[in-house]
Coordinates of C-alpha atoms and ligand atoms in Angstrom, one line a residue:
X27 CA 82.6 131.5 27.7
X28 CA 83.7 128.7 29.9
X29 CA 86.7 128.3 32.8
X30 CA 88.8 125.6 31.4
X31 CA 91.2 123.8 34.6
X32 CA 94.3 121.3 34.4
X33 CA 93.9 117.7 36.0
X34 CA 95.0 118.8 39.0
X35 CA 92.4 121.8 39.2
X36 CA 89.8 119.2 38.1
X37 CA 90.9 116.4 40.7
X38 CA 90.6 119.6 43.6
X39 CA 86.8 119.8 42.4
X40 CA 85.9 116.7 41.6
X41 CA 86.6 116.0 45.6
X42 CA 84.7 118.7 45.8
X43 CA 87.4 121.6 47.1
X44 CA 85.9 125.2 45.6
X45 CA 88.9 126.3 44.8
X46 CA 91.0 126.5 41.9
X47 CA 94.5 128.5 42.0
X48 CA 95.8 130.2 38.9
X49 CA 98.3 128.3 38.3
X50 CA 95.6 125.6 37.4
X51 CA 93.3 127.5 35.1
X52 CA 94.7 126.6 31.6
X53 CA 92.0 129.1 30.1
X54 CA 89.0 131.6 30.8
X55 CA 87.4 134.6 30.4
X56 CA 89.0 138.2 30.7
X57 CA 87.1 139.9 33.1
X58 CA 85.6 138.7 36.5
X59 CA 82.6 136.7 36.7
X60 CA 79.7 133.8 36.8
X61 CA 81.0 131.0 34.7
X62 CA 80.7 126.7 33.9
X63 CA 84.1 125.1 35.0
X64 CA 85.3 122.5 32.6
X65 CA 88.0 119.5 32.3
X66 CA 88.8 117.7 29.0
X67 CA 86.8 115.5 30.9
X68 CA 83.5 117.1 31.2
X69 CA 82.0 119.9 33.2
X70 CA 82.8 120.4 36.8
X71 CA 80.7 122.9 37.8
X72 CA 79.5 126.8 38.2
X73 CA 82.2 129.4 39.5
X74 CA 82.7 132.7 40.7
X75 CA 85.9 133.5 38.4
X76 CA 88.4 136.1 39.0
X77 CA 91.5 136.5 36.7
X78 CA 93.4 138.7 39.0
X79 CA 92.7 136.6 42.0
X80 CA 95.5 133.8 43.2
X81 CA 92.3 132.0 43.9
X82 CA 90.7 132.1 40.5
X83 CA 88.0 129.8 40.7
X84 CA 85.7 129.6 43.4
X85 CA 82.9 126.9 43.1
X86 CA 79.7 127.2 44.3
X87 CA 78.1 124.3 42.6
X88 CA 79.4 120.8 41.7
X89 CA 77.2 120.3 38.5
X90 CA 75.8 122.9 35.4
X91 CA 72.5 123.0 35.7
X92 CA 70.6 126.1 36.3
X93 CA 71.7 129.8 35.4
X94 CA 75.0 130.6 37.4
X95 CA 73.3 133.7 39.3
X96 CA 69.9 132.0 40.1
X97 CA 71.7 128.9 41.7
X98 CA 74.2 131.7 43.5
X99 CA 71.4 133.5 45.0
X100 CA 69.6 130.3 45.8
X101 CA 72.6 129.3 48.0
X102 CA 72.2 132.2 49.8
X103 CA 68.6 132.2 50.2
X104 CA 69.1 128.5 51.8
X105 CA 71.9 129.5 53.9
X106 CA 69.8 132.4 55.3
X107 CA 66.9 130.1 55.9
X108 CA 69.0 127.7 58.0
X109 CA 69.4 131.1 60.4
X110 CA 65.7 131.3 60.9
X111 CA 64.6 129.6 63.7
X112 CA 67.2 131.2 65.5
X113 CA 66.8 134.9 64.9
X114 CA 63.2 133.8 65.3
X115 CA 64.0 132.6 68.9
X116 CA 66.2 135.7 69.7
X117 CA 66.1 138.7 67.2
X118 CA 68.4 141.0 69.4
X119 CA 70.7 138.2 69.2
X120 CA 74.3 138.4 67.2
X121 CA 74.6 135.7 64.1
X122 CA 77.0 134.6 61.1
X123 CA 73.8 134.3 58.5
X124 CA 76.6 133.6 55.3
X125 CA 79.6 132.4 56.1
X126 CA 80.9 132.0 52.8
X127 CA 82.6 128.6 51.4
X128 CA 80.9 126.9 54.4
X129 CA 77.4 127.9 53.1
X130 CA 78.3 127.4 49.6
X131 CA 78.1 131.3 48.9
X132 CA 82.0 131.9 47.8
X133 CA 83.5 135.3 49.4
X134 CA 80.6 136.2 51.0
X135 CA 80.1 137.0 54.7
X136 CA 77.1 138.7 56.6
X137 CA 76.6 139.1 59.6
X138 CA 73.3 139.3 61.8
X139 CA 73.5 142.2 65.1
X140 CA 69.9 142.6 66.6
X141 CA 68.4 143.1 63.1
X142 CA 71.4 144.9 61.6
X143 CA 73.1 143.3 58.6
X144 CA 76.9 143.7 58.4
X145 CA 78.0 142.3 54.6
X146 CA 81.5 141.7 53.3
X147 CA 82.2 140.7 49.7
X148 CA 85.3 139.1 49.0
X149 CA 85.7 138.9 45.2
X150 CA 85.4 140.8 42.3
X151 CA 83.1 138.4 41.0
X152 CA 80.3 138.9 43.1
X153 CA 81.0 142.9 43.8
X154 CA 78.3 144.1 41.4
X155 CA 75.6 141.3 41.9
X156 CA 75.6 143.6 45.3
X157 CA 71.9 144.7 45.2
X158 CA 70.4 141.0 43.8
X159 CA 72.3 139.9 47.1
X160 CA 70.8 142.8 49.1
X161 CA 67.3 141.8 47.9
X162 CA 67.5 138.1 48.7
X163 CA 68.8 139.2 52.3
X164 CA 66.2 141.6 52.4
X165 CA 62.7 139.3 51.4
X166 CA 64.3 136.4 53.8
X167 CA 65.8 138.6 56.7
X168 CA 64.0 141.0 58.8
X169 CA 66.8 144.1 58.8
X170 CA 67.1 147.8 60.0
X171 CA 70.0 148.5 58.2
X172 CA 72.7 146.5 55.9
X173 CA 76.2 147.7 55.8
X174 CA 79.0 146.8 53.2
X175 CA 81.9 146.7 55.2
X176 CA 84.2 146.2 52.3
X177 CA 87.8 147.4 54.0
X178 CA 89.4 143.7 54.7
X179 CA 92.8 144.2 53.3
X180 CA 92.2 140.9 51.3
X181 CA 90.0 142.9 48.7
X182 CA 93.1 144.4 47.5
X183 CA 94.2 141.2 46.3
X184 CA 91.0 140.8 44.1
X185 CA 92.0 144.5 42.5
X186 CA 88.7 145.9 45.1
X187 CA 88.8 148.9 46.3
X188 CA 88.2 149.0 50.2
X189 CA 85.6 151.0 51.4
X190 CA 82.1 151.2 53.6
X191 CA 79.1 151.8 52.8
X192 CA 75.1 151.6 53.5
X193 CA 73.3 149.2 51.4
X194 CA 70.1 149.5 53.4
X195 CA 68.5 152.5 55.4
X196 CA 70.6 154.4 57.7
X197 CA 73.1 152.7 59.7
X198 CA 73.6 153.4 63.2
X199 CA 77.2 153.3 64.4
X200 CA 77.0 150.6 67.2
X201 CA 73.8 148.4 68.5
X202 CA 73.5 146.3 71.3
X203 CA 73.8 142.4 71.3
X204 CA 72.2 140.1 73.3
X205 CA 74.6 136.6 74.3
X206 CA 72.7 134.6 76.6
X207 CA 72.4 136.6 80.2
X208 CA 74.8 139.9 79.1
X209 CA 75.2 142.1 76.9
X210 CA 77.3 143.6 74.9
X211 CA 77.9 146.9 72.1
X212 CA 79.0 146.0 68.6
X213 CA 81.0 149.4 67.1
X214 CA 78.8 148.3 63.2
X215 CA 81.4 151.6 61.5
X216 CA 84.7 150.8 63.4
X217 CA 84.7 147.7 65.4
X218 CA 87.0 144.9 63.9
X219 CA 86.2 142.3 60.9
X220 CA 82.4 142.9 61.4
X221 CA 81.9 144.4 64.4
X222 CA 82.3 141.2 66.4
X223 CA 83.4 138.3 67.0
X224 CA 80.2 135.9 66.9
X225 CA 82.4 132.7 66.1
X226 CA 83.3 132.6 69.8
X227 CA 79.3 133.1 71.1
X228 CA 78.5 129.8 72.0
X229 CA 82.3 129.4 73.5
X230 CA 81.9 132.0 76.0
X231 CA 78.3 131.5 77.3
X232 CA 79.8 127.7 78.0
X233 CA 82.3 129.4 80.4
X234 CA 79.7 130.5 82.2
X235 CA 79.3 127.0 83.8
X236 CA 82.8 127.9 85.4
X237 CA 83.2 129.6 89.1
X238 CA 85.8 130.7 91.2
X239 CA 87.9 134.1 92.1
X240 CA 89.9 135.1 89.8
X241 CA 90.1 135.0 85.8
X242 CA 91.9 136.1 83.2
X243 CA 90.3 137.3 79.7
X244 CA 93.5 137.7 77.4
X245 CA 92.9 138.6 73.9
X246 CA 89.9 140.4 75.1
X247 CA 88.3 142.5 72.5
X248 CA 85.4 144.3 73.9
X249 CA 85.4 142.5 77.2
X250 CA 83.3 139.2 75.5
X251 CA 84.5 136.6 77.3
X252 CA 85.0 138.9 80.2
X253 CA 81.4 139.8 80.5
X254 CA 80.4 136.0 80.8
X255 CA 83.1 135.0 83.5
X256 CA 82.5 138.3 85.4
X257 CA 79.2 136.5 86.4
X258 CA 81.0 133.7 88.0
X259 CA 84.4 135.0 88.8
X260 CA 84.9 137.4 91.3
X261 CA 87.4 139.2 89.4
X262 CA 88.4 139.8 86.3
X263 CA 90.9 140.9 84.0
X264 CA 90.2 141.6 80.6
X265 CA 93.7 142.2 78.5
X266 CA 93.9 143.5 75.1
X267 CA 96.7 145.8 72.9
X268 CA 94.0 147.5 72.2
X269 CA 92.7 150.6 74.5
X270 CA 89.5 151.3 72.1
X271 CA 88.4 147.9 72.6
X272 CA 88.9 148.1 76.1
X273 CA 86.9 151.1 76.5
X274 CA 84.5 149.5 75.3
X275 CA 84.5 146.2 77.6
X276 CA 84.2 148.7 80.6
X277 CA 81.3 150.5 78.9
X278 CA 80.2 147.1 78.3
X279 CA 80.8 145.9 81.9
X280 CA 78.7 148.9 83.2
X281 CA 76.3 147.8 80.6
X282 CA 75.7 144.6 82.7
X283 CA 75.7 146.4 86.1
X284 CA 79.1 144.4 86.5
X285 CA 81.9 145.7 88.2
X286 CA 84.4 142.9 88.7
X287 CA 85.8 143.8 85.6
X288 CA 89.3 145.4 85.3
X289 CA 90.5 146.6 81.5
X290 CA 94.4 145.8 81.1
X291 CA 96.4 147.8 78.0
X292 CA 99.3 145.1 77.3
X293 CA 101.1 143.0 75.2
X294 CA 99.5 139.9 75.7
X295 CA 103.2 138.1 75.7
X296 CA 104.6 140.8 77.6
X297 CA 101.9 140.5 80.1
X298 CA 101.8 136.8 81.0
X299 CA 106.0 136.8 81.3
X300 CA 105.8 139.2 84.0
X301 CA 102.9 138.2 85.6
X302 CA 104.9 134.6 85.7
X303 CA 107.8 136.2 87.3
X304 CA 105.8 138.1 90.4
X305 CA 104.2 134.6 91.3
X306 CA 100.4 135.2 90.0
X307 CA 98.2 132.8 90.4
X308 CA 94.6 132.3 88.6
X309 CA 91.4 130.0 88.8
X310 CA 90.7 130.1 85.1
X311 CA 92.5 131.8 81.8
X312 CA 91.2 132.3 78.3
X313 CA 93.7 132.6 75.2
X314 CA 92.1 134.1 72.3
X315 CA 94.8 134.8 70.1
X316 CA 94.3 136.9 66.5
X317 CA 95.6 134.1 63.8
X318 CA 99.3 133.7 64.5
X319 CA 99.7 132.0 61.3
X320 CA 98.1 133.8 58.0
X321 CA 100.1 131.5 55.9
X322 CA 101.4 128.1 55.1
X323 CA 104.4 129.4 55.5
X324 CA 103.9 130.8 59.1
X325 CA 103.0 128.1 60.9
X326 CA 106.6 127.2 62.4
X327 CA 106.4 130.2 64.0
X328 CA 102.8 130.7 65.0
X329 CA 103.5 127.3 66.5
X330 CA 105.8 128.2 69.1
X331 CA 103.6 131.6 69.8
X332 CA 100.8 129.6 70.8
X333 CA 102.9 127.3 72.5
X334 CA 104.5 129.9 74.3
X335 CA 101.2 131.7 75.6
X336 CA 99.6 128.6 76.7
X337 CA 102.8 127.4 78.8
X338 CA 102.6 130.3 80.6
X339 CA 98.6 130.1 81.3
X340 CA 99.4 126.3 82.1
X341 CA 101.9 128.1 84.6
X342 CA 100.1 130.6 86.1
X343 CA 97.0 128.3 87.0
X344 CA 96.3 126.8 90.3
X345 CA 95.7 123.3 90.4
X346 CA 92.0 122.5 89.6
X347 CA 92.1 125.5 87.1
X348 CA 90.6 125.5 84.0
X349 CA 92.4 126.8 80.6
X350 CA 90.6 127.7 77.8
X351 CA 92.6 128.3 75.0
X352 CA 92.1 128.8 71.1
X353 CA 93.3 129.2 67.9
X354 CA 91.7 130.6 65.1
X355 CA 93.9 129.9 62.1
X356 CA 93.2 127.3 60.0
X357 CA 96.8 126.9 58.9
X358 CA 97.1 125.5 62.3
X359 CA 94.8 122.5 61.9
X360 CA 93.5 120.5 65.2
X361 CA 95.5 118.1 65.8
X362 CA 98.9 120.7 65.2
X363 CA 96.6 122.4 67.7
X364 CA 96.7 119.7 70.3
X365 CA 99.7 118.7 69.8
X366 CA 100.9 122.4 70.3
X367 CA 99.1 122.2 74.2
X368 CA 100.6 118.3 75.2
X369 CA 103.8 120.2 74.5
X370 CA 103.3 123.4 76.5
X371 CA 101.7 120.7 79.2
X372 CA 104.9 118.8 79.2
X373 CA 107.0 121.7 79.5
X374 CA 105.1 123.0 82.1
X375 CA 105.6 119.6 84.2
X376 CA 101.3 119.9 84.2
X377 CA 99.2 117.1 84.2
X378 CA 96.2 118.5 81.9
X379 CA 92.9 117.1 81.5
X380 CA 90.8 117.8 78.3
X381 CA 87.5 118.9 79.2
X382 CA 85.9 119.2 76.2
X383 CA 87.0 120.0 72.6
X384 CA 85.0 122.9 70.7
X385 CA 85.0 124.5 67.8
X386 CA 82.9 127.4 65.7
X387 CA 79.5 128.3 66.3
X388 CA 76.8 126.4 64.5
X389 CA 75.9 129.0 62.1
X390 CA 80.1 129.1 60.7
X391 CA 79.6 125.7 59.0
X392 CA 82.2 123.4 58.6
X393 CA 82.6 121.5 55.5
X394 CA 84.5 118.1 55.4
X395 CA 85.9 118.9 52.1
X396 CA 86.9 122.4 52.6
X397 CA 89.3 122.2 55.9
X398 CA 90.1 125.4 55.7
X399 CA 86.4 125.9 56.7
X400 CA 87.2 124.6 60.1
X401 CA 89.5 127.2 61.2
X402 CA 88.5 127.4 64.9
X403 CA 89.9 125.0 67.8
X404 CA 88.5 125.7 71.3
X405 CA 90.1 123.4 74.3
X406 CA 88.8 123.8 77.5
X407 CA 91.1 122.1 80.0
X408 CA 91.7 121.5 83.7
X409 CA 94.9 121.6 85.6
X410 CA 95.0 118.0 87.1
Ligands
SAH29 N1 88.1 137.1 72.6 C1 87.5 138.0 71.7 C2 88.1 138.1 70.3 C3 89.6 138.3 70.3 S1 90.2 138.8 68.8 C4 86.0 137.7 71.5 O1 85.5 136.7 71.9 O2 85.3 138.6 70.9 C5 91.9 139.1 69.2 C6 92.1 140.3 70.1 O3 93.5 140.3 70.4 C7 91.9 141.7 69.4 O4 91.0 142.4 70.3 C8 93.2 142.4 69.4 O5 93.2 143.7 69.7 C9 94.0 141.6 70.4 N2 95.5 141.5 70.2 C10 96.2 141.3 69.1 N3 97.5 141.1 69.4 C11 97.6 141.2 70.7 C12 98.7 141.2 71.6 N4 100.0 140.9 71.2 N5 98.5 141.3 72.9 C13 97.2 141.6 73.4 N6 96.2 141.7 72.6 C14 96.3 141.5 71.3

């Protein structure tokens, strides 16, 4: 049984975009699975398919040759490979060994904690090729343990149940990571999406090139940026709405013999207004916002959230200071991004120097055609 797409499905594949959306799938199979994707004008490919899904089709290869499931778990045997040399050179390390579209392994994320595998599948296509996915990790990837952490909200949307469970050996609840010259505890059961937030990794051991007095670590999670600047700094605030994860940044912090750090409970918004109105001043901020925008249709809005966070960091930093500010929705793309922080500069009568212009780690591949694979903008930036 074959997936047949309109002309403006075919055109998306043809440029080689994965994805297909209902409304373009003239015809196809009842019931979820690994199909060929055809045009009137040929074949276009194999797909993870999904009936129930919005996005029905998800490509994982631009031509029909091989079986659909051997090609699948060839993907992901290459995409593990490419994570090698790196877990080679540090195994207690924290790595993104699948990150899905990007590595050409549709709805599939794992992630890599000091030889503990964290998986997520995001489609109902791949759900019960589970253990042929847990054996290819398995013969390529030294692992302790592999969890499914299968409770994003988005499975609910592929009519999957959310739930987590062991795949491999007995999980422990939290492990230690190792970024650079700290660190830190990743909750494996509880913590949020994975655990952690390894897209940032090679963001916050940059920071560490930075020195001064005082910094600010808002949007803090378990203290990760914290524990970095903590080295340099000599204090630090690490602000979050959340008072788990802050627990965890002073366990963290105590971790690392630190103790420059101070936890903050707070509203990140709330926060920086009234630390604007008593006159605070700081020698470097980070922003690392959740994504403000989850949709299209959000972005107005997410727009002036961002705006309105980074005005106030622009505000609160002494001249020389350094900003370092993200956004990690993709519905905001780069320029919007910049665009976003000339604004805030402007309205902040700062002159603002771009450092350097970042983005994901290495192993969250980017791929030119996909842009929502590029979802992370990271601007480091110096008060003139
Ligand atoms: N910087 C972190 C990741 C941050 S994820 C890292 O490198 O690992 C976003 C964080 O923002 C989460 O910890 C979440 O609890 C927190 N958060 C979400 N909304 C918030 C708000 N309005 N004010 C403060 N923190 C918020």
């Amino acid at each position: 049984m074959k997936i047949r797409v309109t002309p403006r499905g075919a055109a998306r594949l043809l440029a080689h975009h994965p994805w297909v959306y209902k409304s373009d799938v003239l015809e196809g199979p009842n019931s979820p699975g690994l199909y060929p994707v055809q045009s009137t004008k040929g074949v276009l490919g194999l797909a993870l398919y999904n009936p129930v899904s919005e996005i029905t089709v998800r490509v994982f290869s631009f031509t029909d040759a091989g079986r659909p499931q051997e090609v699948l778990l060839e993907n992901l045997r290459k995409a593990l490979q490419r994570r090698k040399a790196a877990i080679a050179q540090e195994p207690v390390g924290g790595y993104r060994l699948v990150h899905a579209e990007g590595d050409l392994v549709p709805a599939l994320v794992l992630d890599y904690y000091a030889g503990h595998g964290v998986l997520q599948v995001g489609s109902a296509a791949l759900e019960p090729l589970t253990s042929e996915l847990t054996e290819v990790i398995r013969a390529e990837i030294p692992l302790q343990s592999l969890l499914a952490r299968n409770d994003q909200k988005s499975r609910s949307l592929e009519g999957l149940p959310l739930q987590i469970k062991p795949l491999l050996s007995q999980v422990p609840d939290s492990v230690m990571v190792r970024e650079a010259s700290i660190q830190y505890r990743v909750d494996l059961q509880e913590g949020q999406k994975t655990g952690a937030f390894i897209d940032q990794r090679d963001n916050r051991i940059r920071l560490q090139a930075f020195k001064g007095k005082t910094a600010l670590d808002v949007f803090s999670y378990h203290g990760s940026f914290a524990l970095h600047l903590a080295q340099g700094f000599e204090q630090v605030m690490a602000v979050d709405s959340s008072a788990v994860a802050l627990r965890r940044a002073l366990e963290n912090a105590q971790a690392n013999g630190l103790t420059n750090i101070t936890p903050k409970e707070a509203n990140a918004f709330e926060f920086l207004r009234e630390e604007e109105k008593r006159g605070a001043h700081y020698d470097l901020i980070v922003l690392d916002p959740p994504a403000f925008a989850k949709g299209k249709r959000d972005v107005e809005r997410a727009y002036a959230a961002y705006k309105e966070i980074n005005l106030r960091a622009m505000k609160l930093l002494l001249s020389g200071g350094i900003l370092a500010t993200a956004s990690c929705s993709h519905h905001l793309s780069e320029p919007l991004f910049y665009q976003m922080l000339a604004e805030a500069a402007a309205d902040a009568h700062r002159t603002v120097r771009v450092v350097e212009k970042r983005s994901q780690g290495w192993d969250h591949p980017v791929l030119l055609n996909v842009p929502e694979t590029h979802y992370l903008k990271f601007a480091i930036l110096e008060i003139v």
